[in-house]
Amino acid sequence: MTVQLLAACSPGEIRIAVTGDDAGQDRMLLDYVLWRPGMPDGVSDLHRGRVDTVVPALGGMFVVLESGSGFLPLRDGTATLSQGDHVLVRVSRSAQGGKGPRLVLVPHPADQKLAGPVALLTRGPDPLASLADTYPDATITTDDPSLASLLAPALRHRIRLADEAIPAEIETLIDALSGPEVTLPGGMRASIYATPALVAIDMDTGSASAGRQTKQTAQFAANRLAIPPLLHQLRLRNLSGAILIDLAGLASRKRAALRPDIEAALALDPLQPRLLGFTALGLAEILRPRIHPPLHELLSGAHAAGLAALREAGRHMANPPHRLPRLVAGLGVATALERDGVAREALARRAGQPISIRVDPSLPSLAWKLEHD
């Protein structure tokens, strides 16, 4: 299989698609990641922090970081820590679902003092660097020559420029990731709904039961065919935590026979999710580690709205009067763009001028509009 990394750039955001070509088959979307250089998710960042509050009832402590705070569970090496102690910590899970980042303690020599202010010491690897390491033979195709400045020198020889980094057929697959409905082989469909507590997936046989086979035989075969592409959606959408799947039309006793197929599909996921079993209602219960934010969180909220506004403002440069319009934004959007200086600078570099942003208190927090003089 020939693998390519495709990086489509817009102000403040790089959409990275990993595709694979097999002879005689359609091009496949193997992985998909959003990289926002001005506001990275912080996974693997190394911090010098300070213990703020020890909370035994929660099994850990809150640690003050350079921006905000994180949670450090009580594990080996943390028992002797108390309020005010300086610690060396690494982010093991990004802030998501309304909760701050999860931390792990980084050992250091006992005679090495951690004096100094709370600070971010080193950044973790960016998503493109991580994927380039996973696929060492893949070229990196991008539509922005300035991407090279964000990459390690060792990766720059792999960059190829193109007018369009992501082809239309892959864009179609990416667009589908933002919706709850998934079309599966054999006439099957699935509906994916993420809640704060879990991800619920309902499978529907649709036309899969048509034919001369008995109902249970046909539906068993249809579920079996649909399981690999459905579970691949977990990876593409980065759905994590507790995941419940309602297989289509099968009696509870019959569903357990699909365990080997589910486990084989999960084994292809680098996060190594586990099938815990089947509930009393026959729902397949899967646990996938939480590390990076899920795609649906990245596509919603003030920052996503602000980046959409910058993209639209950049498109207006192609039309008369060939100047950036003024961005009028609700407080949430304006605040998010104020925090993301990298996104504003990227647009200014492309347009040859900075964008003017005005806060309009009458607009909803996530709303924005463009105005020309």
Coordinates of C-alpha atoms in Angstrom, one line a residue:
M1 CA 0.0 0.0 0.0
T2 CA 1.2 3.5 -0.9
V3 CA 0.6 5.9 2.0
Q4 CA 0.5 9.7 1.8
L5 CA 0.2 12.5 4.3
L6 CA -1.9 15.3 3.0
A7 CA -1.8 18.6 4.8
A8 CA -4.3 21.3 3.8
C9 CA -3.5 24.7 5.5
S10 CA -5.7 27.6 6.4
P11 CA -5.1 30.4 8.9
G12 CA -4.5 28.7 12.3
E13 CA -5.4 25.2 11.2
I14 CA -3.8 22.3 9.3
R15 CA -6.1 19.4 8.3
I16 CA -4.0 16.3 8.0
A17 CA -5.3 13.3 6.2
V18 CA -3.5 10.0 5.9
T19 CA -4.5 8.1 2.8
G20 CA -3.6 4.7 1.4
D21 CA -3.8 3.4 -2.2
D22 CA -4.2 -0.3 -2.9
A23 CA -4.2 -1.6 -6.5
G24 CA -7.7 -1.9 -7.8
Q25 CA -9.3 -0.3 -4.7
D26 CA -10.6 3.2 -3.9
R27 CA -8.3 5.5 -2.0
M28 CA -8.8 5.0 1.7
L29 CA -8.8 7.5 4.6
L30 CA -6.5 5.8 7.2
D31 CA -6.3 8.7 9.7
Y32 CA -7.4 12.2 10.2
V33 CA -6.2 14.9 12.6
L34 CA -6.7 18.6 13.1
W35 CA -3.6 20.6 14.0
R36 CA -4.0 24.1 15.4
P37 CA -0.4 25.4 16.0
G38 CA -1.5 28.4 18.0
M39 CA -3.6 26.4 20.4
P40 CA -2.2 22.8 20.5
D41 CA -3.9 20.3 22.7
G42 CA -0.8 20.0 24.9
V43 CA -0.4 16.2 25.0
S44 CA 3.2 15.3 26.0
D45 CA 4.1 18.9 27.0
L46 CA 6.5 19.1 29.9
H47 CA 5.7 21.5 32.7
R48 CA 7.2 22.8 35.9
G49 CA 4.1 23.1 38.0
R50 CA 3.1 23.7 41.6
V51 CA 0.7 21.6 43.7
D52 CA -2.3 23.7 44.5
T53 CA -4.8 21.4 46.2
V54 CA -4.6 17.8 47.3
V55 CA -8.0 16.1 47.0
P56 CA -7.9 12.6 48.4
A57 CA -11.6 12.1 47.6
L58 CA -10.8 12.5 43.9
G59 CA -7.7 10.4 44.2
G60 CA -5.3 13.1 43.2
M61 CA -4.3 16.8 43.3
F62 CA -4.7 19.9 41.2
V63 CA -1.4 21.3 39.8
V64 CA -1.0 24.9 38.7
L65 CA 0.4 25.2 35.2
E66 CA 1.5 28.1 33.1
S67 CA -2.0 28.5 31.8
G68 CA -4.7 27.0 34.0
S69 CA -4.3 23.8 36.0
G70 CA -4.2 20.0 35.5
F71 CA -5.0 16.9 37.6
L72 CA -2.3 14.6 38.9
P73 CA -3.6 11.2 40.1
L74 CA -2.2 9.7 43.3
R75 CA 0.3 7.2 42.2
D76 CA 3.9 6.1 42.9
G77 CA 5.9 9.2 43.8
T78 CA 3.0 11.5 44.6
A79 CA 2.2 10.4 48.1
T80 CA 4.7 12.8 49.7
L81 CA 3.6 15.9 47.8
S82 CA 1.8 18.6 49.5
Q83 CA 0.4 22.1 48.7
G84 CA 3.0 24.5 47.4
D85 CA 5.5 21.8 46.2
H86 CA 7.0 22.2 42.8
V87 CA 6.7 19.2 40.5
L88 CA 7.8 18.2 37.0
V89 CA 4.8 16.8 35.1
R90 CA 3.9 15.8 31.6
V91 CA 0.5 16.0 30.0
S92 CA -0.9 12.5 29.4
R93 CA -4.4 13.5 28.3
S94 CA -5.5 16.8 26.8
A95 CA -8.2 19.0 28.3
Q96 CA -11.5 17.8 27.0
G97 CA -15.2 17.4 27.9
G98 CA -15.0 20.4 30.2
K99 CA -12.2 18.9 32.3
G100 CA -8.5 20.1 32.5
P101 CA -5.5 18.1 31.3
R102 CA -4.5 14.9 33.0
L103 CA -0.8 14.8 34.2
V104 CA 1.8 12.2 35.1
L105 CA 4.7 12.9 37.4
V106 CA 8.2 13.0 35.7
P107 CA 10.9 11.6 38.0
H108 CA 14.0 13.8 38.6
P109 CA 17.1 13.4 40.8
A110 CA 16.4 14.1 44.5
D111 CA 19.2 16.7 44.6
Q112 CA 17.8 18.6 41.7
K113 CA 15.7 21.5 42.9
L114 CA 12.6 22.6 40.8
A115 CA 12.9 26.2 41.8
G116 CA 11.5 28.8 39.5
P117 CA 8.2 30.0 38.3
V118 CA 5.5 27.7 36.9
A119 CA 6.4 27.3 33.2
L120 CA 6.0 25.2 30.1
L121 CA 9.4 23.7 29.5
T122 CA 9.0 21.8 26.2
R123 CA 6.3 21.1 23.8
G124 CA 5.2 17.6 22.8
P125 CA 5.5 16.4 19.2
D126 CA 3.0 18.0 16.8
P127 CA 0.4 15.8 15.0
L128 CA 2.2 16.0 11.7
A129 CA 5.5 15.0 13.2
S130 CA 3.8 12.1 15.0
L131 CA 2.2 10.8 11.9
A132 CA 5.4 11.3 9.9
D133 CA 7.1 9.0 12.4
T134 CA 4.3 6.5 12.2
Y135 CA 4.5 6.4 8.4
P136 CA 8.2 7.0 7.7
D137 CA 8.0 6.4 4.0
A138 CA 5.1 8.6 3.2
T139 CA 5.5 11.9 1.4
I140 CA 3.9 15.0 2.9
T141 CA 1.8 16.9 0.3
T142 CA 0.7 20.4 1.2
D143 CA -0.8 23.5 -0.4
D144 CA 1.3 25.9 1.7
P145 CA 5.1 26.3 1.3
S146 CA 5.3 28.0 4.7
L147 CA 4.4 24.6 6.4
A148 CA 8.1 23.7 6.2
S149 CA 8.9 26.4 8.8
L150 CA 6.7 24.5 11.4
L151 CA 8.4 21.1 10.8
A152 CA 11.6 19.7 12.1
P153 CA 14.5 20.0 9.5
A154 CA 14.6 16.2 9.2
L155 CA 11.1 16.2 7.7
R156 CA 11.4 19.0 5.2
H157 CA 12.8 16.8 2.4
R158 CA 9.6 14.8 2.4
I159 CA 7.4 17.9 1.5
R160 CA 5.7 18.1 -1.9
L161 CA 3.7 21.2 -3.0
A162 CA 0.4 21.0 -4.7
D163 CA -2.4 23.4 -5.6
E164 CA -4.8 21.2 -3.8
A165 CA -3.5 19.1 -0.9
I166 CA -6.6 17.0 -0.3
P167 CA -8.4 15.6 -3.4
A168 CA -12.2 15.8 -3.7
E169 CA -12.9 12.2 -3.0
I170 CA -11.0 12.4 0.3
E171 CA -12.7 15.7 1.2
T172 CA -16.0 13.9 0.8
L173 CA -14.9 11.3 3.3
I174 CA -13.7 14.0 5.7
D175 CA -16.9 16.0 5.5
A176 CA -18.9 12.9 6.5
L177 CA -16.9 12.7 9.8
S178 CA -18.8 15.8 11.1
G179 CA -22.2 14.1 10.9
P180 CA -23.7 11.3 13.0
E181 CA -24.7 9.1 10.1
V182 CA -22.3 6.5 8.7
T183 CA -22.9 4.4 5.5
L184 CA -21.5 0.9 5.9
P185 CA -21.0 -2.0 3.5
G186 CA -23.9 -4.3 2.6
G187 CA -26.6 -1.8 3.0
M188 CA -25.9 -1.2 6.7
R189 CA -26.0 2.2 8.4
A190 CA -24.9 3.5 11.8
S191 CA -25.8 6.5 13.9
I192 CA -23.1 7.8 16.2
Y193 CA -24.1 10.0 19.2
A194 CA -21.5 11.4 21.7
T195 CA -22.7 12.3 25.1
P196 CA -20.7 13.6 28.1
A197 CA -20.8 10.1 29.7
L198 CA -20.4 7.8 26.7
V199 CA -20.6 7.3 22.9
A200 CA -23.7 5.5 21.7
I201 CA -23.8 3.8 18.3
D202 CA -26.9 2.4 16.8
M203 CA -26.5 0.0 13.8
D204 CA -29.4 -0.5 11.3
T205 CA -29.5 -3.2 8.7
G206 CA -31.4 -1.1 6.1
S207 CA -31.5 -3.2 3.0
A208 CA -29.0 -5.8 4.4
S209 CA -31.8 -8.3 5.2
A210 CA -33.0 -8.5 1.6
G211 CA -32.4 -11.8 -0.1
R212 CA -33.2 -15.5 0.4
Q213 CA -31.3 -16.0 3.6
T214 CA -33.0 -16.3 6.9
K215 CA -33.2 -13.0 8.8
Q216 CA -30.7 -14.0 11.5
T217 CA -28.2 -15.4 9.0
A218 CA -28.4 -12.3 6.8
Q219 CA -28.1 -9.9 9.7
F220 CA -25.2 -11.8 11.3
A221 CA -23.3 -11.6 7.9
A222 CA -24.2 -7.9 7.5
N223 CA -23.0 -7.0 11.0
R224 CA -19.8 -8.9 10.5
L225 CA -19.1 -7.1 7.2
A226 CA -19.9 -3.7 8.7
I227 CA -17.8 -4.0 11.9
P228 CA -14.3 -3.2 10.6
P229 CA -15.3 0.1 8.8
L230 CA -17.5 1.1 11.7
L231 CA -14.8 0.6 14.3
H232 CA -12.4 2.5 12.0
Q233 CA -14.7 5.5 12.5
L234 CA -13.7 5.5 16.2
R235 CA -10.2 6.2 15.1
L236 CA -11.1 8.8 12.4
R237 CA -13.4 10.7 14.8
N238 CA -11.1 10.0 17.8
L239 CA -14.1 8.8 19.9
S240 CA -12.9 7.6 23.2
G241 CA -14.0 6.6 26.7
A242 CA -17.0 4.3 27.1
I243 CA -18.5 3.3 23.8
L244 CA -21.7 1.2 23.4
I245 CA -22.7 -0.4 20.1
D246 CA -26.2 -1.8 19.5
L247 CA -25.6 -4.4 16.8
A248 CA -28.4 -4.6 14.3
G249 CA -31.2 -7.1 14.6
L250 CA -29.4 -9.9 16.4
A251 CA -30.6 -11.8 19.4
S252 CA -28.4 -11.2 22.5
R253 CA -27.0 -14.7 22.5
K254 CA -26.0 -14.4 18.8
R255 CA -24.1 -11.1 19.3
A256 CA -21.4 -12.6 21.4
A257 CA -20.4 -14.7 18.4
L258 CA -19.1 -11.5 16.8
R259 CA -16.5 -11.0 19.6
P260 CA -13.6 -12.2 17.5
D261 CA -14.5 -9.9 14.6
I262 CA -14.8 -6.9 17.0
E263 CA -11.5 -7.7 18.7
A264 CA -9.7 -8.2 15.4
A265 CA -10.9 -4.8 14.2
L266 CA -9.9 -3.1 17.4
A267 CA -6.4 -4.6 17.2
L268 CA -5.7 -2.3 14.2
D269 CA -6.2 0.8 16.3
P270 CA -2.9 2.2 17.7
L271 CA -4.7 3.1 20.9
Q272 CA -5.5 -0.6 21.4
P273 CA -9.2 -0.2 22.6
R274 CA -10.7 -3.2 24.4
L275 CA -13.9 -5.0 24.1
L276 CA -15.1 -5.4 27.7
G277 CA -18.0 -7.7 26.8
F278 CA -21.7 -7.4 26.1
T279 CA -24.2 -5.9 28.5
A280 CA -27.4 -7.6 29.6
L281 CA -29.2 -5.8 26.8
G282 CA -26.6 -7.2 24.3
L283 CA -24.7 -3.9 23.7
A284 CA -21.0 -4.3 22.8
E285 CA -19.1 -2.4 25.5
I286 CA -15.8 -0.9 24.3
L287 CA -13.2 1.2 26.2
R288 CA -10.9 3.4 24.1
P289 CA -8.2 5.5 25.9
R290 CA -8.8 9.2 26.1
I291 CA -5.7 11.2 25.0
H292 CA -6.5 13.8 22.3
P293 CA -9.8 15.7 22.1
P294 CA -12.5 14.1 19.9
L295 CA -13.1 15.6 16.5
H296 CA -16.6 16.7 17.4
E297 CA -15.2 18.9 20.2
L298 CA -12.7 20.5 17.9
L299 CA -15.3 21.3 15.3
S300 CA -17.5 23.1 17.8
G301 CA -17.0 26.0 20.1
A302 CA -15.5 29.5 20.0
H303 CA -12.1 28.6 18.5
A304 CA -13.6 26.6 15.7
A305 CA -16.0 29.5 14.9
G306 CA -13.1 32.0 14.9
L307 CA -11.0 29.9 12.6
A308 CA -14.0 29.6 10.2
A309 CA -14.3 33.4 10.3
L310 CA -10.6 33.8 9.3
R311 CA -11.0 31.3 6.5
E312 CA -14.0 33.2 5.1
A313 CA -12.2 36.5 5.5
G314 CA -9.3 35.2 3.5
R315 CA -11.6 34.1 0.7
H316 CA -12.9 37.6 0.3
M317 CA -9.4 38.7 -0.6
A318 CA -10.0 37.1 -4.0
N319 CA -12.8 39.5 -4.8
P320 CA -12.8 43.3 -5.2
P321 CA -11.8 45.4 -3.4
H322 CA -9.1 42.7 -2.6
R323 CA -8.8 43.8 1.0
L324 CA -9.5 41.9 4.2
P325 CA -13.0 42.7 5.5
R326 CA -13.5 43.7 9.1
L327 CA -14.4 40.9 11.4
V328 CA -17.3 41.7 13.8
A329 CA -17.5 39.0 16.4
G330 CA -19.3 37.9 19.6
L331 CA -17.2 37.8 22.8
G332 CA -16.4 34.1 22.6
V333 CA -15.1 34.3 19.1
A334 CA -13.1 37.5 19.7
T335 CA -11.6 36.0 22.9
A336 CA -10.5 32.8 21.1
L337 CA -8.8 34.7 18.3
E338 CA -7.1 37.0 20.8
R339 CA -5.6 33.9 22.3
D340 CA -4.6 32.4 19.0
G341 CA -2.0 34.9 17.7
V342 CA -0.6 32.3 15.3
A343 CA -3.9 32.1 13.4
R344 CA -4.1 35.9 13.0
E345 CA -0.5 36.1 11.9
A346 CA -1.0 33.4 9.3
L347 CA -3.9 35.3 7.8
A348 CA -1.9 38.6 7.9
R349 CA 1.0 36.9 6.1
R350 CA -1.2 35.6 3.3
A351 CA -3.2 38.8 2.9
G352 CA -0.3 41.3 3.4
Q353 CA -2.3 43.1 6.1
P354 CA -3.7 42.3 9.6
I355 CA -7.4 41.7 10.1
S356 CA -9.4 44.2 12.2
I357 CA -11.5 42.5 14.8
R358 CA -14.3 44.4 16.6
V359 CA -16.3 42.9 19.5
D360 CA -20.1 43.4 19.2
P361 CA -21.8 42.7 22.6
S362 CA -25.1 42.4 20.8
L363 CA -24.0 39.3 18.9
P364 CA -24.2 35.8 20.4
S365 CA -20.9 34.6 21.8
L366 CA -20.2 32.3 18.9
A367 CA -21.5 34.5 16.2
W368 CA -19.5 36.6 13.7
K369 CA -20.0 38.6 10.5
L370 CA -17.7 40.3 7.9
E371 CA -18.0 44.0 7.0
H372 CA -16.4 45.9 4.1
D373 CA -15.7 49.6 4.3

